[in-house]
């Protein structure tokens, strides 16, 4: 009977520390994804309006998944790790009760053995044997009652253990399922956001900006375009501005 | 133009290391869940047939989710982290090309400035000015051509960057979405497994086993049941066996 409880204590202890570690690693994954979200926002602000909008939408979706992951972490702590911790305390209490009952039982057994020996030693003393028999019967009844109490305690413990186990792992599965379902939903939106982004406008803007910075060389007649024709001379100020533009 | 590339290098480098860390933390979460799977199997083997079957089914489902997580990790490495790494190498190459073009452009600009100065210093020397004008035009054309090359290189880079960015993050979202969808599917089955477990049979087996170990006290007439009636005496051997059973 003590084995049943000791066995449960060992396994539930291991489940508790494994699931606590699982929860912590989930929290660390969330931290890293949060960093990615911040990096995406920082990057978005340096890009053209189209990509900026797409990256911000994507970053918001990624942040939403992390919010759901945070909810997952909190629920795992409240509905899985903490009940397992409490369960550890409950097991300790049960063990103490069982020890107490065991001690009582052992005392009764010792008394039984003592009386049994006495009965065998002096089989002719009818009066003594009669007393011994009565005592054996009483001790036997006491031991039997204590055994029934022990059985009841261990039975209750076992019933509760199976129910708790079922509850805790069902909660684990439910929490995980809800998180994954939410993640699918949010990522579906994020996928659409990224698919709907078309870089053309951003590229046009980028080219325009670049030509603004480096001068619109294409609009200016170039010496190399037709070497046989006399090239109209550019005023000095214009050349300087253009050179300046190139240096900028 | 160099800023465009340097900026991309910085951000893509950060994306690469963040997503590599995200992938590593996902792998660590998988490791912890794998440990939980092993622990569930070890525990299942020590339990009654009903719980054993339920726990093994649940452990198998949890293991399946980890297989999908492993696939997620491999896909993230192949389709997200590695392309970002390769992108880093590509950026370095582009920067080297741009530097080369920049150097050429700077040389041309210097030549332009030199000739411009000469033209201003000796405005009366028609022949020298004529030569200078021709040289300025040629240098101007060269600088302009190099600028166009630079613009083309940066434009190509920017176009590729936007496309790669879209591809990499779309792949990230797809990989995550597929994993989460599979997890939902598997956990739905696990939830049913746990819901369908009813501890009654296991508890009956447990009680029977316990009574087998500790003697069927309920089937034996007890001294305490009716003290006024004479109790049939148990043979010594039977008492000893019972006492022995209690001690076991």
Short mmCIF file of N, CA and C in Angstrom, two decimals, chain B residues 24-84:
data_model
loop_
_atom_site.label_atom_id
_atom_site.label_comp_id
_atom_site.label_asym_id
_atom_site.label_seq_id
_atom_site.Cartn_x
_atom_site.Cartn_y
_atom_site.Cartn_z
N UNK B 24 15.98 27.03 -32.45
CA UNK B 24 16.66 26.29 -31.38
C UNK B 24 15.75 26.11 -30.17
N UNK B 25 15.02 27.16 -29.83
CA UNK B 25 14.13 27.07 -28.65
C UNK B 25 12.96 26.13 -28.93
N UNK B 26 12.53 26.09 -30.18
CA UNK B 26 11.48 25.14 -30.57
C UNK B 26 12.02 23.71 -30.40
N UNK B 27 13.28 23.50 -30.79
CA UNK B 27 13.92 22.18 -30.65
C UNK B 27 14.03 21.79 -29.17
N UNK B 28 14.30 22.78 -28.32
CA UNK B 28 14.41 22.50 -26.87
C UNK B 28 13.06 22.15 -26.27
N UNK B 29 12.03 22.78 -26.77
CA UNK B 29 10.67 22.47 -26.31
C UNK B 29 10.33 21.03 -26.72
N UNK B 30 10.70 20.66 -27.94
CA UNK B 30 10.50 19.29 -28.43
C UNK B 30 11.24 18.30 -27.53
N UNK B 31 12.49 18.61 -27.15
CA UNK B 31 13.28 17.72 -26.26
C UNK B 31 12.55 17.48 -24.95
N UNK B 32 12.02 18.56 -24.38
CA UNK B 32 11.36 18.43 -23.08
C UNK B 32 10.08 17.59 -23.23
N UNK B 33 9.36 17.81 -24.31
CA UNK B 33 8.14 17.03 -24.54
C UNK B 33 8.49 15.55 -24.79
N UNK B 34 9.61 15.30 -25.46
CA UNK B 34 10.06 13.92 -25.67
C UNK B 34 10.34 13.24 -24.33
N UNK B 35 10.93 13.98 -23.40
CA UNK B 35 11.18 13.44 -22.05
C UNK B 35 9.85 13.09 -21.38
N UNK B 36 8.88 13.96 -21.55
CA UNK B 36 7.55 13.73 -20.97
C UNK B 36 6.93 12.46 -21.57
N UNK B 37 7.13 12.27 -22.87
CA UNK B 37 6.62 11.07 -23.55
C UNK B 37 7.22 9.81 -22.91
N UNK B 38 8.55 9.81 -22.72
CA UNK B 38 9.23 8.65 -22.11
C UNK B 38 8.70 8.40 -20.70
N UNK B 39 8.51 9.49 -19.96
CA UNK B 39 8.02 9.38 -18.60
C UNK B 39 6.60 8.81 -18.57
N UNK B 40 5.79 9.21 -19.54
CA UNK B 40 4.41 8.71 -19.62
C UNK B 40 4.40 7.21 -19.91
N UNK B 41 5.29 6.77 -20.80
CA UNK B 41 5.39 5.33 -21.11
C UNK B 41 5.83 4.55 -19.87
N UNK B 42 6.85 5.06 -19.17
CA UNK B 42 7.35 4.39 -17.96
C UNK B 42 6.24 4.28 -16.92
N UNK B 43 5.49 5.34 -16.77
CA UNK B 43 4.40 5.37 -15.80
C UNK B 43 3.29 4.40 -16.21
N UNK B 44 2.93 4.44 -17.51
CA UNK B 44 1.84 3.59 -18.02
C UNK B 44 2.08 2.11 -17.67
N UNK B 45 3.34 1.70 -17.80
CA UNK B 45 3.68 0.29 -17.57
C UNK B 45 3.48 -0.17 -16.13
N UNK B 46 3.33 0.78 -15.21
CA UNK B 46 3.16 0.43 -13.80
C UNK B 46 1.70 0.52 -13.37
N UNK B 47 0.82 0.87 -14.32
CA UNK B 47 -0.59 1.09 -13.96
C UNK B 47 -1.49 -0.04 -14.46
N UNK B 48 -2.75 -0.01 -14.02
CA UNK B 48 -3.75 -0.98 -14.45
C UNK B 48 -4.00 -0.90 -15.95
N UNK B 49 -4.60 -1.96 -16.54
CA UNK B 49 -4.71 -2.06 -17.99
C UNK B 49 -5.44 -0.88 -18.65
N UNK B 50 -6.48 -0.37 -18.00
CA UNK B 50 -7.25 0.74 -18.59
C UNK B 50 -6.42 1.99 -18.70
N UNK B 51 -5.82 2.39 -17.56
CA UNK B 51 -5.00 3.60 -17.54
C UNK B 51 -3.75 3.40 -18.40
N UNK B 52 -3.20 2.17 -18.35
CA UNK B 52 -2.01 1.89 -19.14
C UNK B 52 -2.28 2.17 -20.63
N UNK B 53 -3.40 1.65 -21.12
CA UNK B 53 -3.76 1.85 -22.53
C UNK B 53 -3.98 3.33 -22.83
N UNK B 54 -4.72 4.02 -21.93
CA UNK B 54 -5.01 5.44 -22.14
C UNK B 54 -3.73 6.27 -22.14
N UNK B 55 -2.83 5.99 -21.17
CA UNK B 55 -1.59 6.75 -21.06
C UNK B 55 -0.67 6.49 -22.26
N UNK B 56 -0.66 5.24 -22.73
CA UNK B 56 0.19 4.92 -23.89
C UNK B 56 -0.33 5.62 -25.15
N UNK B 57 -1.66 5.61 -25.31
CA UNK B 57 -2.26 6.32 -26.46
C UNK B 57 -1.92 7.81 -26.39
N UNK B 58 -2.08 8.35 -25.19
CA UNK B 58 -1.80 9.77 -25.00
C UNK B 58 -0.31 10.06 -25.29
N UNK B 59 0.58 9.21 -24.76
CA UNK B 59 2.02 9.39 -24.98
C UNK B 59 2.35 9.31 -26.47
N UNK B 60 1.67 8.40 -27.18
CA UNK B 60 1.92 8.27 -28.62
C UNK B 60 1.49 9.53 -29.37
N UNK B 61 0.36 10.09 -28.96
CA UNK B 61 -0.11 11.33 -29.58
C UNK B 61 0.86 12.47 -29.31
N UNK B 62 1.32 12.54 -28.06
CA UNK B 62 2.27 13.58 -27.68
C UNK B 62 3.57 13.41 -28.50
N UNK B 63 3.97 12.17 -28.71
CA UNK B 63 5.17 11.89 -29.50
C UNK B 63 4.95 12.31 -30.96
N UNK B 64 3.73 12.09 -31.46
CA UNK B 64 3.40 12.49 -32.84
C UNK B 64 3.54 14.01 -33.01
N UNK B 65 3.05 14.75 -32.02
CA UNK B 65 3.16 16.21 -32.07
C UNK B 65 4.64 16.60 -32.13
N UNK B 66 5.48 15.85 -31.38
CA UNK B 66 6.92 16.17 -31.37
C UNK B 66 7.57 15.83 -32.72
N UNK B 67 7.04 14.80 -33.39
CA UNK B 67 7.54 14.49 -34.73
C UNK B 67 7.21 15.66 -35.67
N UNK B 68 6.01 16.19 -35.53
CA UNK B 68 5.64 17.35 -36.36
C UNK B 68 6.48 18.56 -35.98
N UNK B 69 6.80 18.67 -34.69
CA UNK B 69 7.64 19.79 -34.24
C UNK B 69 9.05 19.64 -34.81
N UNK B 70 9.51 18.39 -34.88
CA UNK B 70 10.82 18.12 -35.47
C UNK B 70 10.81 18.53 -36.94
N UNK B 71 9.73 18.18 -37.65
CA UNK B 71 9.59 18.58 -39.06
C UNK B 71 9.58 20.11 -39.16
N UNK B 72 8.90 20.75 -38.21
CA UNK B 72 8.86 22.22 -38.17
C UNK B 72 10.29 22.78 -38.04
N UNK B 73 11.05 22.21 -37.11
CA UNK B 73 12.43 22.66 -36.87
C UNK B 73 13.27 22.51 -38.14
N UNK B 74 13.16 21.35 -38.79
CA UNK B 74 13.97 21.10 -40.00
C UNK B 74 13.57 22.06 -41.13
N UNK B 75 12.26 22.28 -41.26
CA UNK B 75 11.78 23.19 -42.32
C UNK B 75 12.20 24.62 -42.04
N UNK B 76 12.15 25.02 -40.77
CA UNK B 76 12.58 26.38 -40.43
C UNK B 76 14.06 26.55 -40.77
N UNK B 77 14.85 25.53 -40.48
CA UNK B 77 16.28 25.60 -40.80
C UNK B 77 16.49 25.72 -42.31
N UNK B 78 15.78 24.85 -43.07
CA UNK B 78 16.01 24.78 -44.52
C UNK B 78 15.41 25.94 -45.31
N UNK B 79 14.23 26.39 -44.88
CA UNK B 79 13.50 27.37 -45.68
C UNK B 79 13.51 28.78 -45.10
N UNK B 80 14.01 28.93 -43.89
CA UNK B 80 14.02 30.26 -43.28
C UNK B 80 15.44 30.66 -42.86
N UNK B 81 16.04 29.85 -41.99
CA UNK B 81 17.35 30.24 -41.44
C UNK B 81 18.45 30.17 -42.51
N UNK B 82 18.51 29.05 -43.23
CA UNK B 82 19.56 28.91 -44.25
C UNK B 82 19.45 29.94 -45.37
N UNK B 83 18.25 30.19 -45.95
CA UNK B 83 18.14 31.26 -46.95
C UNK B 83 18.60 32.61 -46.41
N UNK B 84 18.31 32.88 -45.12
CA UNK B 84 18.75 34.15 -44.54
C UNK B 84 20.28 34.19 -44.42
#
